[in-house]
CSV table of C-alpha atoms in Angstrom, one decimal:
chain,number,residue,atom,x,y,z
A,1,MET,CA,-17.0,13.1,9.9
A,2,ALA,CA,-13.2,12.7,9.9
A,3,HIS,CA,-11.8,9.9,12.0
A,4,GLU,CA,-8.5,9.6,13.8
A,5,PRO,CA,-6.3,7.2,11.7
A,6,ALA,CA,-6.9,3.6,12.9
A,7,TYR,CA,-6.6,0.0,11.9
A,8,ARG,CA,-8.9,-2.9,12.5
A,9,GLY,CA,-8.0,-5.1,15.4
A,10,THR,CA,-7.9,-8.2,13.2
A,11,MET,CA,-5.1,-6.8,11.1
A,12,VAL,CA,-3.1,-5.6,14.1
A,13,SER,CA,-3.5,-8.6,16.3
A,14,THR,CA,-2.6,-11.0,13.5
A,15,VAL,CA,0.6,-9.1,12.8
A,16,VAL,CA,1.6,-8.9,16.5
A,17,ARG,CA,0.9,-12.6,17.0
A,18,MET,CA,3.0,-13.5,14.0
A,19,MET,CA,5.8,-11.4,15.6
A,20,ASP,CA,5.4,-13.3,18.8
A,21,ASP,CA,6.6,-16.3,16.9
A,22,ASP,CA,9.9,-14.6,16.1
A,23,SER,CA,11.8,-13.5,19.2
A,24,GLU,CA,14.3,-11.4,17.2
A,25,ILE,CA,11.5,-9.3,15.7
A,26,LEU,CA,9.5,-9.2,18.9
A,27,GLU,CA,12.6,-7.9,20.8
A,28,ALA,CA,13.1,-5.1,18.2
A,29,VAL,CA,9.5,-3.9,18.4
A,30,GLU,CA,9.3,-4.2,22.2
A,31,GLN,CA,12.1,-1.6,22.3
A,32,GLN,CA,9.9,0.8,20.4
A,33,LEU,CA,6.5,0.2,22.1
A,34,PRO,CA,5.5,-0.2,25.7
A,35,GLN,CA,4.1,-3.6,26.8
A,36,PRO,CA,0.6,-2.3,27.5
A,37,ILE,CA,0.3,-1.0,23.9
A,38,LEU,CA,1.6,-4.3,22.5
A,39,HIS,CA,-0.8,-6.2,24.8
A,40,ARG,CA,-3.7,-4.2,23.5
A,41,MET,CA,-2.7,-4.9,19.9
A,42,ARG,CA,-2.2,-8.6,20.6
A,43,THR,CA,-5.6,-9.0,22.3
A,44,SER,CA,-7.9,-6.7,20.4
A,45,THR,CA,-11.1,-7.9,19.0
A,46,ARG,CA,-11.5,-8.4,15.3
A,47,LEU,CA,-13.7,-5.3,14.6
A,48,ALA,CA,-12.0,-3.0,17.2
A,49,TRP,CA,-10.4,0.2,15.9
A,50,LEU,CA,-6.8,0.7,17.1
A,51,PRO,CA,-4.9,4.0,16.7
A,52,ALA,CA,-2.7,3.9,13.6
A,53,GLU,CA,0.4,5.6,15.1
A,54,PRO,CA,1.5,2.7,17.4
A,55,PHE,CA,1.0,0.1,14.6
A,56,ASP,CA,2.9,2.3,12.2
A,57,LEU,CA,5.7,2.6,14.7
A,58,LEU,CA,5.7,-1.2,15.1
A,59,LYS,CA,5.9,-1.7,11.3
A,60,GLN,CA,8.7,0.8,10.9
A,61,ALA,CA,10.7,-0.7,13.8
A,62,HIS,CA,10.3,-4.1,12.2
A,63,PHE,CA,11.3,-2.8,8.8
A,64,GLU,CA,14.5,-1.1,10.1
A,65,HIS,CA,15.4,-4.2,12.2
A,66,VAL,CA,15.1,-6.9,9.6
A,67,GLY,CA,15.6,-5.0,6.3
A,68,LEU,CA,13.7,-4.8,3.1
A,69,GLU,CA,13.9,-8.4,1.9
A,70,ARG,CA,12.8,-10.0,5.2
A,71,TYR,CA,10.2,-7.4,5.8
A,72,VAL,CA,8.5,-8.1,2.5
A,73,ALA,CA,8.7,-11.8,3.1
A,74,PHE,CA,6.9,-11.3,6.5
A,75,TRP,CA,4.0,-9.5,4.7
A,76,ARG,CA,3.8,-12.2,2.1
A,77,ARG,CA,3.4,-14.7,5.0
A,78,TYR,CA,0.8,-12.4,6.6
A,79,MET,CA,-1.4,-12.8,3.5
A,80,THR,CA,-1.6,-16.5,4.1
A,81,GLN,CA,-2.8,-15.7,7.6
A,82,VAL,CA,-5.3,-13.2,6.3
A,83,ALA,CA,-6.6,-15.8,3.8
A,84,VAL,CA,-8.1,-17.8,6.7
A,85,ASN,CA,-9.8,-14.8,8.3
A,86,PRO,CA,-13.5,-14.9,7.3
A,87,LEU,CA,-13.7,-11.2,6.4
A,88,PHE,CA,-10.8,-11.3,4.0
A,89,ARG,CA,-11.3,-14.8,2.8
A,90,ASN,CA,-14.7,-13.7,1.6
A,91,LEU,CA,-13.2,-10.7,-0.2
A,92,LEU,CA,-10.5,-13.0,-1.8
A,93,GLU,CA,-13.0,-15.7,-2.8
A,94,GLY,CA,-15.5,-13.1,-4.1
A,95,GLY,CA,-12.8,-11.5,-6.2
A,96,LYS,CA,-11.8,-14.8,-7.7
A,97,ARG,CA,-15.5,-15.8,-8.4
A,98,ILE,CA,-16.5,-12.5,-10.0
A,99,PHE,CA,-13.2,-11.5,-11.7
A,100,GLY,CA,-11.4,-14.8,-12.2
A,101,GLY,CA,-8.4,-16.3,-10.5
A,102,ALA,CA,-5.9,-13.9,-12.0
A,103,PRO,CA,-4.3,-11.3,-9.7
A,104,SER,CA,-6.1,-8.5,-11.7
A,105,GLY,CA,-9.4,-9.9,-10.4
A,106,VAL,CA,-8.4,-10.1,-6.8
A,107,ILE,CA,-6.5,-6.8,-6.8
A,108,LYS,CA,-9.7,-5.1,-7.8
A,109,TRP,CA,-10.8,-5.8,-4.3
A,110,MET,CA,-7.8,-4.3,-2.5
A,111,PRO,CA,-9.3,-0.8,-2.2
A,112,LYS,CA,-12.4,-2.4,-0.7
A,113,GLY,CA,-10.2,-4.4,1.8
A,114,TRP,CA,-8.3,-1.2,2.7
A,115,GLY,CA,-11.6,0.6,3.4
A,116,LEU,CA,-12.8,-2.2,5.6
A,117,SER,CA,-9.5,-2.6,7.6
A,118,THR,CA,-8.5,1.1,8.0
A,119,ARG,CA,-10.2,4.4,9.0
A,120,GLY,CA,-8.7,7.8,8.3
A,121,CYS,CA,-5.5,6.2,6.8
A,122,GLY,CA,-5.9,7.6,3.3
A,123,THR,CA,-7.5,6.3,0.1
A,124,PHE,CA,-6.3,3.3,-1.9
A,125,SER,CA,-7.0,3.0,-5.6
A,126,ALA,CA,-6.0,0.5,-8.3
A,127,ASP,CA,-5.6,0.8,-12.1
A,128,ILE,CA,-5.5,-2.7,-13.5
A,129,THR,CA,-4.8,-4.4,-16.8
A,130,GLU,CA,-4.7,-8.2,-17.4
A,131,THR,CA,-1.0,-8.5,-16.3
A,132,THR,CA,-0.3,-5.2,-14.4
A,133,ALA,CA,-1.6,-3.0,-11.7
A,134,THR,CA,-0.7,0.4,-10.4
A,135,LEU,CA,-1.9,0.7,-6.8
A,136,THR,CA,-1.8,4.2,-5.2
A,137,LEU,CA,-2.2,5.1,-1.5
A,138,GLU,CA,-3.0,8.8,-1.2
A,139,ASP,CA,-3.3,11.0,1.9
A,140,ALA,CA,-1.7,8.6,4.3
A,141,PRO,CA,-1.6,10.0,7.8
A,142,PRO,CA,1.7,11.4,9.1
A,143,SER,CA,2.5,8.3,11.1
A,144,SER,CA,2.3,6.2,7.9
A,145,ARG,CA,4.7,8.4,5.9
A,146,GLN,CA,7.7,6.0,6.2
A,147,SER,CA,9.4,3.4,4.1
A,148,SER,CA,7.6,0.5,5.7
A,149,THR,CA,4.2,1.6,4.4
A,150,GLY,CA,4.9,1.1,0.7
A,151,HIS,CA,6.8,-2.2,1.4
A,152,THR,CA,3.9,-3.5,3.5
A,153,SER,CA,1.7,-3.1,0.4
A,154,LYS,CA,4.5,-4.7,-1.8
A,155,GLY,CA,4.5,-7.8,0.5
A,156,THR,CA,0.7,-7.9,0.5
A,157,ILE,CA,0.5,-7.9,-3.3
A,158,LEU,CA,3.2,-10.5,-3.6
A,159,GLY,CA,1.3,-12.6,-1.0
A,160,LEU,CA,-1.8,-12.4,-3.1
A,161,CYS,CA,0.2,-13.7,-6.1
A,162,ASP,CA,1.4,-16.5,-3.8
A,163,LEU,CA,-2.1,-17.4,-2.9
A,164,LEU,CA,-3.0,-17.6,-6.6
A,165,SER,CA,0.2,-19.6,-7.4
A,166,ILE,CA,1.3,-16.9,-9.8
A,167,GLU,CA,4.8,-15.3,-10.1
A,168,GLY,CA,4.8,-11.5,-9.6
A,169,THR,CA,7.0,-8.5,-9.1
A,170,VAL,CA,6.2,-5.2,-7.3
A,171,GLU,CA,8.2,-1.9,-7.5
A,172,VAL,CA,7.5,0.7,-4.9
A,173,ASP,CA,7.6,4.5,-5.6
A,174,ASP,CA,7.7,6.2,-2.3
A,175,SER,CA,9.3,9.4,-3.6
A,176,ARG,CA,6.3,11.4,-2.4
A,177,MET,CA,5.8,9.7,0.9
A,178,ASN,CA,6.2,13.0,2.8
A,179,GLU,CA,3.0,14.0,1.1
A,180,GLY,CA,1.3,10.7,2.1
A,181,ARG,CA,1.5,9.2,-1.4
A,182,PHE,CA,2.8,5.7,-2.2
A,183,VAL,CA,2.6,4.0,-5.6
A,184,MET,CA,3.1,0.3,-6.2
A,185,HIS,CA,3.7,-1.0,-9.7
A,186,ALA,CA,2.8,-4.7,-9.9
A,187,ARG,CA,3.3,-7.2,-12.7
A,188,TRP,CA,2.6,-10.9,-13.0
A,189,ALA,CA,2.7,-13.7,-15.6
């Protein structure tokens, strides 16, 4: 059965609460989304499903307002917030225990994390070597087909490297975003 695109409440509420701490970002997203929608995002329960389109609009408004560098930095910080969430902490710790502390081990879990935190938002896959990964998001819904989507993944991957105290780089290929395809090429030392 096909689902309407949606994100888990834990992801959405964490992001909105982080934005609450930065009045500049909050003001920019408040211009794009009505207060009742932001309130629902902010107060959703962890396992609730929230429609993807408002959250995608919020991410794109944020991206356009702060620019690429600050946007990626925000998502790197987001990963430190996620690391304390029991659901994602268990995935992170499980990846480290099973596959080792290198990013390659933890990144193997990213498609699983995507599947747990999204519904109807496309499929995420990872081709991984010891020092590189190519992560591909396919069939992203129309609301996600914007620049912020690939750079959200970039910040998330760099945040994982930060959590592992490893230097990394990520290049985003969004040349086929209109088809719902984003490719992230990651490297680490």
